[in-house]
Tab-separated table of C-alpha atoms in Angstrom:
chain	number	residue	atom	x	y	z
A	1	MET	CA	-9.618	-3.027	4.853
A	2	ILE	CA	-12.641	-1.688	3.007
A	3	ASN	CA	-14.612	-2.515	5.892
A	4	TYR	CA	-12.822	-0.022	7.906
A	5	PHE	CA	-13.533	2.600	5.650
A	6	VAL	CA	-16.731	2.026	6.082
A	7	ILE	CA	-17.086	2.295	9.375
A	8	LEU	CA	-14.773	5.514	8.699
A	9	MET	CA	-17.648	7.302	6.279
A	10	LEU	CA	-20.314	5.995	8.473
A	11	LEU	CA	-18.564	7.978	11.867
A	12	ILE	CA	-17.726	11.403	9.207
A	13	LEU	CA	-21.629	11.281	8.886
A	14	LEU	CA	-23.269	10.690	12.117
A	15	ALA	CA	-20.627	13.668	13.606
A	16	LYS	CA	-22.330	15.821	10.641
A	17	GLN	CA	-25.585	14.678	11.754
A	18	ILE	CA	-24.930	15.370	15.131
A	19	THR	CA	-23.561	18.660	14.551
A	20	PHE	CA	-27.756	19.725	13.404
A	21	ILE	CA	-28.882	17.734	16.161
A	22	ARG	CA	-27.559	20.109	18.054
A	23	LYS	CA	-28.893	22.757	16.420
A	24	ILE	CA	-32.511	22.235	16.599
A	25	GLN	CA	-34.860	24.507	18.627
A	26	ILE	CA	-37.909	22.919	17.399
A	27	ARG	CA	-38.277	19.295	16.244
A	28	THR	CA	-40.517	18.053	14.298
A	29	LYS	CA	-43.690	15.719	15.344
A	30	LYS	CA	-43.485	12.488	13.651
A	31	SER	CA	-46.401	10.585	12.795
A	32	THR	CA	-47.794	6.584	13.752
A	33	PHE	CA	-46.743	6.171	9.421
A	34	GLU	CA	-43.276	7.632	9.928
A	35	ILE	CA	-42.567	5.432	13.048
A	36	GLY	CA	-43.943	2.881	12.063
A	37	VAL	CA	-42.077	2.976	8.594
A	38	PHE	CA	-38.623	3.619	10.632
A	39	SER	CA	-38.842	0.732	13.121
A	40	VAL	CA	-40.050	-1.833	9.935
A	41	ALA	CA	-36.025	-0.542	8.091
A	42	LEU	CA	-34.652	-0.613	11.852
A	43	ILE	CA	-35.794	-4.162	12.663
A	44	ALA	CA	-34.714	-5.143	8.160
A	45	LEU	CA	-31.339	-3.765	9.213
A	46	ALA	CA	-31.407	-6.572	11.765
A	47	VAL	CA	-32.530	-9.379	10.146
A	48	LEU	CA	-29.953	-8.487	7.305
A	49	THR	CA	-26.494	-8.497	9.754
A	50	ILE	CA	-27.971	-11.479	12.057
A	51	PHE	CA	-28.051	-13.549	8.588
A	52	PHE	CA	-25.597	-12.436	6.305
A	53	ALA	CA	-23.300	-11.041	9.226
A	54	LYS	CA	-19.931	-12.774	9.066
A	55	GLY	CA	-17.938	-11.073	11.647
A	56	TYR	CA	-17.713	-8.570	14.426
A	57	MET	CA	-16.855	-6.029	11.675
A	58	HIS	CA	-19.739	-6.684	9.138
A	59	TYR	CA	-22.091	-6.384	13.132
A	60	LEU	CA	-19.789	-2.351	13.901
A	61	ILE	CA	-21.112	-1.623	10.708
A	62	ALA	CA	-24.096	-2.083	10.894
A	63	LEU	CA	-24.279	-0.648	14.528
A	64	THR	CA	-22.990	2.628	13.172
A	65	ALA	CA	-25.691	2.233	10.113
A	66	ALA	CA	-27.842	2.333	12.207
A	67	SER	CA	-27.111	4.547	14.439
A	68	PHE	CA	-26.694	7.209	11.054
A	69	LEU	CA	-30.591	6.201	10.626
A	70	LEU	CA	-31.242	7.220	13.741
A	71	ILE	CA	-29.857	9.862	14.149
A	72	ASN	CA	-30.637	11.094	10.171
A	73	TRP	CA	-34.805	10.587	10.573
A	74	MET	CA	-34.462	12.804	14.544
A	75	LYS	CA	-33.049	15.487	12.756
A	76	GLN	CA	-35.484	17.356	10.801
A	77	GLY	CA	-37.051	20.580	12.702
A	78	LEU	CA	-35.839	24.343	13.123
A	79	ALA	CA	-32.838	25.671	13.732
A	80	SER	CA	-31.890	29.611	14.819
A	81	SER	CA	-29.916	28.823	11.223
A	82	GLY	CA	-32.476	27.543	9.330
A	83	LEU	CA	-35.044	24.700	8.696
A	84	LEU	CA	-33.122	20.729	8.706
A	85	ILE	CA	-34.555	18.744	6.419
A	86	VAL	CA	-34.057	15.344	5.643
A	87	SER	CA	-34.880	15.227	1.130
A	88	ARG	CA	-33.880	16.427	-1.856
A	89	GLY	CA	-29.906	15.640	-1.263
A	90	LYS	CA	-30.147	19.205	1.298
A	91	GLU	CA	-30.397	18.944	4.179
A	92	GLU	CA	-30.381	22.854	5.490
A	93	TYR	CA	-32.471	25.402	3.866
A	94	THR	CA	-31.143	29.045	6.012
A	95	TRP	CA	-34.268	31.914	6.412
A	96	ARG	CA	-32.397	33.728	3.621
A	97	GLU	CA	-34.037	31.134	1.227
A	98	ILE	CA	-37.285	30.135	2.567
A	99	SER	CA	-40.146	33.259	1.376
A	100	SER	CA	-42.823	31.564	3.846
A	101	ALA	CA	-44.745	29.785	5.610
A	102	LYS	CA	-48.484	28.489	5.353
A	103	ILE	CA	-49.172	26.871	8.888
A	104	LYS	CA	-52.546	25.085	9.360
A	105	THR	CA	-53.195	24.098	13.133
A	106	SER	CA	-56.226	21.744	14.244
A	107	ASP	CA	-54.351	19.295	17.229
A	108	LYS	CA	-51.496	19.724	15.799
A	109	ILE	CA	-49.080	22.273	13.472
A	110	ASN	CA	-48.642	21.920	9.861
A	111	ILE	CA	-46.236	23.801	7.979
A	112	ASP	CA	-45.346	24.101	4.387
A	113	PHE	CA	-42.278	26.169	3.722
A	114	PHE	CA	-41.892	27.904	0.714
A	115	ASN	CA	-38.234	29.239	-1.351
A	116	THR	CA	-38.624	32.152	-2.579
A	117	SER	CA	-39.454	31.194	-6.416
A	118	GLY	CA	-42.698	30.418	-4.339
A	119	ARG	CA	-42.210	26.495	-4.740
A	120	ARG	CA	-43.184	23.737	-1.760
A	121	ILE	CA	-39.777	22.841	0.460
A	122	ALA	CA	-41.173	20.679	2.616
A	123	SER	CA	-44.267	19.940	5.061
A	124	HIS	CA	-43.853	19.546	8.794
A	125	SER	CA	-45.813	18.607	11.296
A	126	TYR	CA	-44.861	20.250	14.728
A	127	ASP	CA	-46.649	19.811	18.887
A	128	MET	CA	-49.194	22.454	19.590
A	129	LYS	CA	-47.287	22.951	22.481
A	130	TYR	CA	-44.862	25.068	20.311
A	131	ASP	CA	-46.559	27.356	18.704
A	132	LYS	CA	-45.944	30.704	20.564
A	133	ASP	CA	-42.108	29.337	20.155
A	134	LEU	CA	-42.526	28.352	15.921
A	135	MET	CA	-44.865	32.156	15.021
A	136	LYS	CA	-41.703	34.321	17.227
A	137	LEU	CA	-38.984	32.454	15.001
A	138	LEU	CA	-41.208	32.729	11.736
A	139	ARG	CA	-41.105	35.889	12.441
A	140	TYR	CA	-37.715	36.889	13.930
A	141	ASN	CA	-36.272	35.461	10.579
A	142	LYS	CA	-38.416	37.698	7.885
A	143	VAL	CA	-40.236	34.755	6.616
A	144	LYS	CA	-44.226	35.459	5.944
A	145	VAL	CA	-46.734	33.645	7.778
A	146	ASP	CA	-50.224	32.718	6.114
A	147	VAL	CA	-52.108	31.318	9.068
A	148	ILE	CA	-55.066	28.511	8.390
A	149	LYS	CA	-57.307	27.687	11.424
A	150	SER	CA	-58.790	24.257	11.274
A	151	VAL	CA	-62.419	23.392	13.421
């Protein structure tokens, strides 16, 4: 019975994460390190499932959990409603909660987001092909932007 409850809870969380994914306008660029850590986590989940699963329900739980991890990892980015992140227990910061952004450009765009009290909320990397869209979205939502160009 508890297995059904776990699957139900994971499916509810998965549906919530999918609603966040649909909102994303500009996705973050994942580093090689992030991809490596995520791959190791999925492999560890698969190994644990193979060795300790006792029935089809455990495999279904593992598959649902892996889907949840993947969707949760993919949901980072910028949406029309605000910043979508995976940290500090808060998944979405609205544009009213973000006062400024410090942008550093090189081969990719690194943005540090700050809340209204001046604390850094998150630091994300974005692909250079989104530079115009990023600036347009930030200025449209009245976020103070400081641009630092790296050589």
